[in-house]
Tab-separated table of C-alpha atoms and ligand atoms in Angstrom:
chain	number	residue	atom	x	y	z
M	1	MET	CA	0.000	0.000	0.000
M	2	LEU	CA	1.271	3.496	-0.815
M	3	PRO	CA	1.535	5.621	2.353
M	4	ASP	CA	-1.451	7.800	1.357
M	5	GLU	CA	-3.665	4.754	0.883
M	6	TRP	CA	-3.545	3.640	4.524
M	7	LYS	CA	-5.764	6.285	6.122
M	8	PRO	CA	-8.881	5.580	4.020
M	9	LEU	CA	-8.416	1.822	4.515
M	10	LEU	CA	-8.267	2.246	8.263
M	11	VAL	CA	-11.232	4.603	8.358
M	12	GLU	CA	-13.285	2.209	6.221
M	13	ARG	CA	-12.759	-0.418	8.910
M	14	GLY	CA	-13.735	1.915	11.754
M	15	LEU	CA	-10.092	2.332	12.829
M	16	ARG	CA	-8.346	5.562	13.767
M	17	ALA	CA	-6.634	7.415	10.913
M	18	PHE	CA	-3.637	8.441	13.026
M	19	ARG	CA	-2.596	4.795	13.210
M	20	ALA	CA	-1.472	5.060	9.572
M	21	ASP	CA	1.767	6.815	10.512
M	22	GLN	CA	2.479	4.253	13.223
M	23	ILE	CA	1.965	1.441	10.743
M	24	LEU	CA	4.343	3.051	8.253
M	25	GLN	CA	6.915	3.511	11.009
M	26	CYS	CA	6.637	-0.178	11.907
M	27	LEU	CA	6.958	-1.387	8.326
M	28	TYR	CA	9.659	0.885	6.957
M	29	ARG	CA	11.701	2.030	9.979
M	30	ASP	CA	11.437	-0.938	12.324
M	31	TYR	CA	11.373	-3.660	9.633
M	32	ILE	CA	8.335	-5.324	11.175
M	33	THR	CA	7.506	-8.477	9.219
M	34	ASP	CA	5.058	-9.877	11.744
M	35	TRP	CA	2.410	-7.703	13.397
M	36	ASP	CA	3.011	-9.489	16.727
M	37	ALA	CA	6.391	-7.784	16.810
M	38	ALA	CA	4.818	-4.310	16.473
M	39	THR	CA	4.821	-3.826	20.229
M	40	THR	CA	4.365	-0.065	19.943
M	41	LEU	CA	0.765	-0.797	18.888
M	42	PRO	CA	-2.030	-1.949	21.242
M	43	LYS	CA	-2.604	-5.679	21.296
M	44	ASP	CA	-6.165	-5.660	19.939
M	45	PHE	CA	-5.082	-3.409	17.069
M	46	ARG	CA	-2.277	-5.855	16.237
M	47	GLU	CA	-4.871	-8.627	16.059
M	48	THR	CA	-6.961	-6.527	13.671
M	49	LEU	CA	-3.906	-5.867	11.503
M	50	LYS	CA	-3.090	-9.568	11.392
M	51	ARG	CA	-6.587	-10.309	10.200
M	52	GLU	CA	-7.090	-7.430	7.786
M	53	PHE	CA	-3.563	-6.792	6.482
M	54	PRO	CA	-1.464	-9.961	6.586
M	55	ILE	CA	2.200	-9.310	5.810
M	56	ASN	CA	3.662	-11.573	3.197
M	57	VAL	CA	7.464	-11.648	3.535
M	58	PRO	CA	9.779	-13.678	1.340
M	59	LYS	CA	12.016	-16.305	2.942
M	60	LEU	CA	15.770	-15.848	2.740
M	61	LEU	CA	16.757	-19.062	0.936
M	62	ALA	CA	20.453	-18.456	0.333
M	63	THR	CA	23.099	-15.772	0.543
M	64	ASP	CA	26.373	-15.602	-1.273
M	65	SER	CA	29.089	-13.080	-0.350
M	66	ALA	CA	32.034	-12.034	-2.473
M	67	SER	CA	35.398	-10.898	-1.152
M	68	ASP	CA	34.679	-7.353	-2.410
M	69	GLY	CA	31.665	-7.083	-0.067
M	70	THR	CA	28.996	-7.772	-2.682
M	71	VAL	CA	26.218	-9.917	-1.211
M	72	LYS	CA	23.581	-11.725	-3.187
M	73	LEU	CA	20.322	-12.764	-1.507
M	74	LEU	CA	18.001	-15.419	-2.894
M	75	LEU	CA	14.436	-14.852	-1.710
M	76	GLY	CA	11.664	-17.446	-1.758
M	77	LEU	CA	8.166	-16.133	-2.569
M	78	ALA	CA	4.822	-17.457	-1.331
M	79	ASP	CA	4.183	-19.581	-4.438
M	80	GLY	CA	7.617	-21.213	-4.331
M	81	ALA	CA	9.185	-18.985	-7.000
M	82	SER	CA	12.490	-17.355	-6.107
M	83	VAL	CA	14.179	-14.051	-6.973
M	84	GLU	CA	17.589	-12.534	-6.515
M	85	THR	CA	18.604	-9.193	-5.093
M	86	VAL	CA	22.187	-7.978	-4.713
M	87	VAL	CA	23.761	-5.441	-2.353
M	88	ILE	CA	26.881	-3.855	-3.832
M	89	PRO	CA	29.150	-1.633	-1.727
M	90	ALA	CA	31.319	1.093	-3.286
M	91	PRO	CA	33.108	4.045	-1.693
M	92	GLY	CA	30.436	6.366	-0.270
M	93	ARG	CA	27.504	4.381	-1.560
M	94	LEU	CA	25.654	1.137	-1.141
M	95	THR	CA	23.614	0.052	-4.142
M	96	GLN	CA	20.893	-2.567	-4.165
M	97	CYS	CA	19.954	-4.302	-7.395
M	98	VAL	CA	16.396	-5.693	-7.460
M	99	SER	CA	14.479	-8.026	-9.741
M	100	SER	CA	11.186	-7.063	-11.375
M	101	GLN	CA	10.210	-10.534	-12.631
M	102	VAL	CA	10.960	-14.199	-11.934
M	103	GLY	CA	12.945	-15.198	-14.992
M	104	CYS	CA	12.575	-13.068	-18.116
M	105	ALA	CA	10.939	-13.369	-21.535
M	106	MET	CA	13.438	-11.177	-23.390
M	107	GLY	CA	16.058	-13.843	-24.101
M	108	CYS	CA	19.204	-11.691	-24.449
M	109	VAL	CA	21.984	-14.143	-25.327
M	110	PHE	CA	24.290	-13.561	-22.367
M	111	CYS	CA	21.651	-13.238	-19.648
M	112	ALA	CA	21.164	-16.105	-17.182
M	113	SER	CA	17.728	-14.780	-16.087
M	114	GLY	CA	16.317	-15.157	-19.559
M	115	SER	CA	17.909	-18.498	-20.330
M	116	ARG	CA	14.855	-20.400	-19.096
M	117	GLY	CA	12.159	-17.906	-20.006
M	118	LEU	CA	9.677	-16.023	-17.873
M	119	VAL	CA	8.055	-17.643	-14.844
M	120	ARG	CA	5.947	-14.631	-13.802
M	121	SER	CA	6.012	-10.929	-13.019
M	122	LEU	CA	6.505	-9.740	-9.454
M	123	THR	CA	3.788	-7.794	-7.679
M	124	ALA	CA	4.573	-4.371	-6.206
M	125	ASP	CA	4.588	-5.764	-2.667
M	126	GLU	CA	7.110	-8.437	-3.652
M	127	ILE	CA	9.434	-5.806	-5.130
M	128	VAL	CA	9.102	-3.683	-1.985
M	129	ALA	CA	9.781	-6.796	0.126
M	130	GLU	CA	13.001	-7.341	-1.851
M	131	VAL	CA	14.070	-3.799	-1.044
M	132	MET	CA	13.245	-4.206	2.622
M	133	ALA	CA	15.158	-7.513	2.798
M	134	GLY	CA	18.196	-5.796	1.256
M	135	ARG	CA	17.901	-2.787	3.561
M	136	GLN	CA	17.547	-4.915	6.650
M	137	PHE	CA	20.546	-6.972	5.625
M	138	ALA	CA	22.647	-3.855	4.947
M	139	ASP	CA	21.628	-2.195	8.207
M	140	ALA	CA	22.442	-5.324	10.216
M	141	ALA	CA	25.848	-5.485	8.508
M	142	ALA	CA	26.472	-1.815	9.324
M	143	ARG	CA	25.505	-2.397	12.971
M	144	ALA	CA	27.840	-5.389	13.149
M	145	ARG	CA	30.664	-3.076	12.080
M	146	GLN	CA	29.650	-0.736	14.938
M	147	GLY	CA	27.929	1.733	12.685
M	148	SER	CA	30.905	2.281	10.423
M	149	GLY	CA	28.875	1.181	7.403
M	150	ILE	CA	26.186	3.086	5.574
M	151	GLY	CA	22.599	2.148	4.770
M	152	LEU	CA	21.441	1.658	1.214
M	153	THR	CA	21.907	4.801	-0.854
M	154	ASN	CA	20.945	3.663	-4.359
M	155	LEU	CA	18.552	1.272	-6.036
M	156	VAL	CA	18.824	-0.166	-9.533
M	157	VAL	CA	16.149	-2.264	-11.218
M	158	MET	CA	18.769	-4.338	-13.019
M	159	GLY	CA	18.180	-7.753	-11.520
M	160	MET	CA	16.082	-10.471	-13.069
M	161	GLY	CA	13.331	-9.433	-15.455
M	162	GLU	CA	12.342	-6.554	-17.703
M	163	PRO	CA	10.757	-3.704	-15.715
M	164	PHE	CA	8.884	-2.250	-18.729
M	165	ALA	CA	7.284	-5.680	-19.268
M	166	ASN	CA	5.918	-5.323	-15.711
M	167	TYR	CA	5.410	-1.573	-15.832
M	168	ASP	CA	2.508	-0.953	-13.448
M	169	GLU	CA	3.691	-3.092	-10.535
M	170	THR	CA	7.283	-1.893	-10.872
M	171	MET	CA	6.222	1.770	-10.891
M	172	ARG	CA	3.927	1.259	-7.931
M	173	ALA	CA	6.795	-0.325	-5.990
M	174	LEU	CA	9.213	2.471	-6.916
M	175	LYS	CA	6.726	5.191	-5.951
M	176	LEU	CA	6.348	3.498	-2.559
M	177	ILE	CA	10.105	3.160	-2.092
M	178	ASN	CA	10.473	6.830	-3.005
M	179	ALA	CA	7.681	7.982	-0.634
M	180	GLY	CA	8.666	10.145	2.341
M	181	LYS	CA	6.765	7.970	4.799
M	182	GLY	CA	7.961	4.793	3.080
M	183	PRO	CA	11.625	3.827	2.666
M	184	ASN	CA	12.159	7.418	1.466
M	185	LEU	CA	14.818	6.776	-1.149
M	186	GLY	CA	15.319	9.803	-3.438
M	187	ALA	CA	14.057	9.387	-7.017
M	188	ARG	CA	17.431	10.395	-8.444
M	189	HIS	CA	18.958	7.475	-6.552
M	190	ILE	CA	16.649	5.000	-8.282
M	191	THR	CA	17.533	3.659	-11.754
M	192	ILE	CA	15.243	1.706	-14.049
M	193	SER	CA	16.974	-0.347	-16.735
M	194	THR	CA	15.123	-1.508	-19.848
M	195	CYS	CA	16.077	-3.634	-22.815
M	196	GLY	CA	14.221	-1.099	-24.967
M	197	ILE	CA	10.457	-1.672	-24.829
M	198	VAL	CA	9.607	1.546	-26.625
M	199	PRO	CA	6.066	2.276	-25.306
M	200	GLY	CA	7.543	2.380	-21.782
M	201	PHE	CA	9.520	5.547	-22.515
M	202	GLU	CA	6.480	7.710	-23.151
M	203	LYS	CA	4.672	6.274	-20.141
M	204	LEU	CA	7.635	6.969	-17.876
M	205	ALA	CA	8.069	10.507	-19.237
M	206	ALA	CA	4.402	11.195	-18.476
M	207	GLU	CA	4.857	10.196	-14.799
M	208	GLY	CA	6.834	13.379	-14.179
M	209	LEU	CA	9.146	11.548	-11.759
M	210	GLN	CA	12.886	11.969	-11.445
M	211	PHE	CA	13.934	8.325	-11.726
M	212	GLU	CA	17.086	7.609	-13.730
M	213	LEU	CA	16.657	5.623	-16.937
M	214	SER	CA	19.200	3.188	-18.394
M	215	VAL	CA	18.800	1.472	-21.742
M	216	SER	CA	20.542	-1.775	-22.684
M	217	LEU	CA	21.937	-1.205	-26.173
M	218	HIS	CA	24.805	-3.717	-26.557
M	219	ALA	CA	25.218	-3.175	-30.318
M	220	PRO	CA	25.439	-0.246	-32.743
M	221	ASN	CA	23.349	-1.723	-35.587
M	222	ASP	CA	20.210	-3.794	-36.083
M	223	GLU	CA	21.923	-6.807	-37.604
M	224	LEU	CA	24.115	-7.324	-34.535
M	225	ARG	CA	21.603	-6.124	-31.934
M	226	SER	CA	18.915	-8.509	-33.184
M	227	ARG	CA	21.362	-11.378	-32.746
M	228	ILE	CA	22.097	-10.357	-29.139
M	229	MET	CA	18.652	-9.091	-28.117
M	230	PRO	CA	15.514	-10.534	-29.755
M	231	VAL	CA	13.565	-7.430	-28.587
M	232	ASN	CA	15.361	-5.497	-31.330
M	233	LYS	CA	13.251	-7.213	-33.983
M	234	ARG	CA	10.152	-5.604	-32.451
M	235	TRP	CA	11.715	-2.199	-31.711
M	236	PRO	CA	14.793	-1.623	-33.873
M	237	ILE	CA	17.557	0.847	-33.045
M	238	ASP	CA	16.214	3.867	-34.948
M	239	GLU	CA	12.869	3.599	-33.215
M	240	LEU	CA	14.547	3.028	-29.847
M	241	LEU	CA	16.910	5.981	-30.168
M	242	SER	CA	14.065	8.279	-31.302
M	243	ALA	CA	12.149	7.266	-28.167
M	244	CYS	CA	15.262	8.022	-26.092
M	245	ALA	CA	15.686	11.446	-27.718
M	246	ALA	CA	12.001	12.252	-27.152
M	247	TYR	CA	12.334	11.165	-23.515
M	248	THR	CA	15.311	13.461	-22.940
M	249	ARG	CA	13.611	16.389	-24.713
M	250	LYS	CA	10.460	15.970	-22.659
M	251	THR	CA	11.993	15.317	-19.229
M	252	GLY	CA	15.407	16.958	-19.456
M	253	ARG	CA	16.802	13.682	-18.092
M	254	ILE	CA	19.901	12.147	-19.633
M	255	ILE	CA	19.699	8.461	-20.523
M	256	THR	CA	22.567	6.061	-19.807
M	257	PHE	CA	23.195	3.322	-22.368
M	258	GLU	CA	24.525	0.002	-21.157
M	259	TYR	CA	26.851	-1.810	-23.495
M	260	THR	CA	27.993	-5.264	-22.387
M	261	LEU	CA	31.216	-6.124	-24.185
M	262	VAL	CA	31.562	-9.690	-25.446
M	263	LYS	CA	34.792	-10.925	-26.976
M	264	GLY	CA	34.626	-11.090	-30.756
M	265	LEU	CA	30.914	-10.262	-30.844
M	266	ASN	CA	30.429	-6.514	-30.278
M	267	ASP	CA	33.858	-5.324	-29.117
M	268	SER	CA	35.539	-4.297	-32.385
M	269	ARG	CA	36.853	-0.836	-33.227
M	270	ALA	CA	34.270	-0.696	-36.030
M	271	CYS	CA	31.479	-1.308	-33.471
M	272	ALA	CA	32.835	1.449	-31.237
M	273	GLU	CA	33.037	3.892	-34.153
M	274	GLU	CA	29.546	3.057	-35.347
M	275	LEU	CA	28.259	3.502	-31.795
M	276	VAL	CA	29.811	6.980	-31.641
M	277	ARG	CA	28.160	7.945	-34.934
M	278	ARG	CA	24.752	6.781	-33.694
M	279	LEU	CA	24.910	8.337	-30.244
M	280	ARG	CA	26.255	11.702	-31.391
M	281	LYS	CA	22.887	12.311	-33.044
M	282	LEU	CA	21.161	12.245	-29.642
M	283	PRO	CA	20.635	15.428	-27.609
M	284	SER	CA	22.790	14.058	-24.764
M	285	CYS	CA	23.599	10.663	-23.297
M	286	LYS	CA	26.067	8.607	-21.291
M	287	VAL	CA	27.473	5.127	-21.867
M	288	ASN	CA	28.366	2.447	-19.333
M	289	LEU	CA	30.628	-0.233	-20.756
M	290	ILE	CA	30.221	-3.533	-18.910
M	291	PRO	CA	32.654	-6.398	-19.519
M	292	LEU	CA	30.630	-9.608	-19.845
M	293	SER	CA	30.111	-11.674	-16.684
M	294	PRO	CA	30.549	-15.240	-17.913
M	295	VAL	CA	27.373	-17.345	-17.679
M	296	ASP	CA	26.989	-21.112	-17.281
M	297	HIS	CA	24.578	-21.548	-20.187
M	298	ARG	CA	26.834	-19.897	-22.789
M	299	PRO	CA	30.435	-20.971	-22.116
M	300	ASP	CA	31.290	-19.826	-25.651
M	301	LEU	CA	30.775	-16.161	-24.682
M	302	GLU	CA	33.883	-14.603	-23.162
M	303	THR	CA	35.004	-11.355	-21.588
M	304	PRO	CA	37.198	-9.211	-23.865
M	305	ASP	CA	40.820	-8.729	-22.826
M	306	GLU	CA	41.977	-5.551	-21.113
M	307	ALA	CA	43.487	-4.009	-24.245
M	308	THR	CA	40.194	-4.365	-26.131
M	309	LEU	CA	38.228	-2.794	-23.275
M	310	MET	CA	40.657	0.147	-23.271
M	311	MET	CA	40.458	0.519	-27.059
M	312	PHE	CA	36.654	0.580	-26.972
M	313	LEU	CA	36.620	3.115	-24.127
M	314	ASP	CA	39.165	5.257	-25.945
M	315	VAL	CA	37.154	5.388	-29.198
M	316	LEU	CA	34.025	6.487	-27.323
M	317	MET	CA	35.851	9.116	-25.290
M	318	LYS	CA	37.610	10.506	-28.357
M	319	GLY	CA	34.169	10.593	-29.969
M	320	ARG	CA	33.152	12.853	-27.056
M	321	ILE	CA	30.677	10.366	-25.608
M	322	GLN	CA	30.644	10.489	-21.818
M	323	THR	CA	31.674	6.910	-20.992
M	324	MET	CA	32.375	4.807	-17.889
M	325	LEU	CA	33.957	1.380	-17.842
M	326	ARG	CA	32.105	-0.537	-15.133
M	327	ARG	CA	34.290	-3.021	-13.348
M	328	SER	CA	32.501	-6.252	-12.661
M	329	ARG	CA	31.685	-6.715	-8.980
M	330	GLY	CA	31.103	-9.812	-6.935
M	331	LYS	CA	33.077	-12.024	-9.312
M	332	ASP	CA	33.315	-14.853	-6.813
M	333	VAL	CA	29.543	-14.957	-6.250
M	334	ALA	CA	27.185	-16.171	-8.938
M	335	ALA	CA	27.234	-12.573	-10.106
M	336	ALA	CA	25.497	-12.435	-13.460
M	337	CYS	CA	21.742	-11.841	-13.328
M	338	GLY	CA	19.849	-14.924	-12.310
M	339	GLN	CA	22.798	-17.224	-11.791
M	340	LEU	CA	22.343	-17.856	-8.063
M	341	ARG	CA	18.727	-18.836	-8.713
M	342	LEU	CA	19.630	-21.242	-11.502
M	343	ARG	CA	22.512	-22.782	-9.593
M	344	THR	CA	20.319	-23.229	-6.523
M	345	GLU	CA	17.548	-24.774	-8.626
M	346	ASP	CA	20.066	-27.102	-10.163
M	347	GLY	CA	21.270	-28.105	-6.712
M	348	LYS	CA	24.768	-26.730	-7.236
B	1	SAH	N1	15.848	-6.188	-18.433
B	1	SAH	C1	16.537	-4.988	-18.065
B	1	SAH	C2	17.199	-5.030	-16.692
B	1	SAH	C3	17.885	-6.291	-16.241
B	1	SAH	S1	19.449	-6.702	-16.932
B	1	SAH	C4	17.547	-4.631	-19.130
B	1	SAH	O1	17.684	-5.362	-20.101
B	1	SAH	O2	18.151	-3.568	-19.040
B	1	SAH	C5	20.568	-5.455	-16.440
B	1	SAH	C6	21.746	-5.313	-17.352
B	1	SAH	O3	22.653	-6.418	-17.214
B	1	SAH	C7	21.366	-5.272	-18.829
B	1	SAH	O4	22.106	-4.272	-19.476
B	1	SAH	C8	21.766	-6.651	-19.273
B	1	SAH	O5	21.932	-6.727	-20.660
B	1	SAH	C9	23.041	-6.869	-18.497
B	1	SAH	N2	23.506	-8.251	-18.427
B	1	SAH	C10	22.767	-9.369	-18.365
B	1	SAH	N3	23.548	-10.461	-18.310
B	1	SAH	C11	24.828	-10.019	-18.327
B	1	SAH	C12	26.101	-10.672	-18.296
B	1	SAH	N4	26.196	-11.978	-18.237
B	1	SAH	N5	27.210	-9.895	-18.320
B	1	SAH	C13	27.100	-8.552	-18.371
B	1	SAH	N6	25.942	-7.876	-18.420
B	1	SAH	C14	24.803	-8.600	-18.391
């Protein structure tokens, strides 16, 4: 429930409206996952809450920590499906990556989440529960270090699934996470990443919110992009980049393009040069280069060597495209999207 929705629900049931703020405090500050634990509330009211508003929390099925501090959580949902969320520390920030679906229908070649198709979309409450599980985990870790750590500062919807294929529930969850009386995470600290479902751009622009938008591009032309991302056959690059330009014109927000580099596939100098030519036509944009995280289901796909990464970065920078080379994190955990889930399912 969005914070503003609580008061009318309480009043409808003959309950006092002021309880709404106490409920929100319990859920989002005190991490209450069982109304019995909400001891700040009167006992009979807790009973009413249990009856009227059962809390459905995912089970923590597995965790996997990397030596760089990255922690992956595998959460079990009520129907037995499972999703991954990852907490990634960096100097001065702590980013959580959440899933928007169980599995994914998009089928990008190097993505573990999509390798077995879509199971189902997540509901808004399940996405919020992921965030709360990550926050609680991060806060407990910070407390264990005697407060030297920081709480979560950033959220990226870059886990399993395609957020624009689950638009309404994802947006509802993000609005809640952004709400002052909810987890209160600033909109500019929340990034939505899409594989390029074009109708989503106009919808998001019309929301008038300040969320960051990332677009997975991965190739500079249709021939190559369609081989990597089947979604390109439905919305080819020209159409996608026009939607991006319209989004930036309407919102004033700069889009970041993600480009996963795969050895011998999309990492040539010619690809980099063609990418520069394409992107220079846009009003403004940024590029994040991501070296491939190897995946179990495609052992033939490899990470480019260091010299190739540097060459690609250099061509983009000389082309005056604002570019970052993202170093892969959590290498010793099942780091690529969806891998912990698949390995757990497979009993590894
Ligand atoms: N469906 C959304 C968000 C989830 S994927 C999207 O496509 O943007 C988040 C990012 O991780 C995407 O850019 C995706 O292409 C990339 N990605 C997936 N598997 C990867 C891998 N094995 N190595 C590197 N990047 C990967």
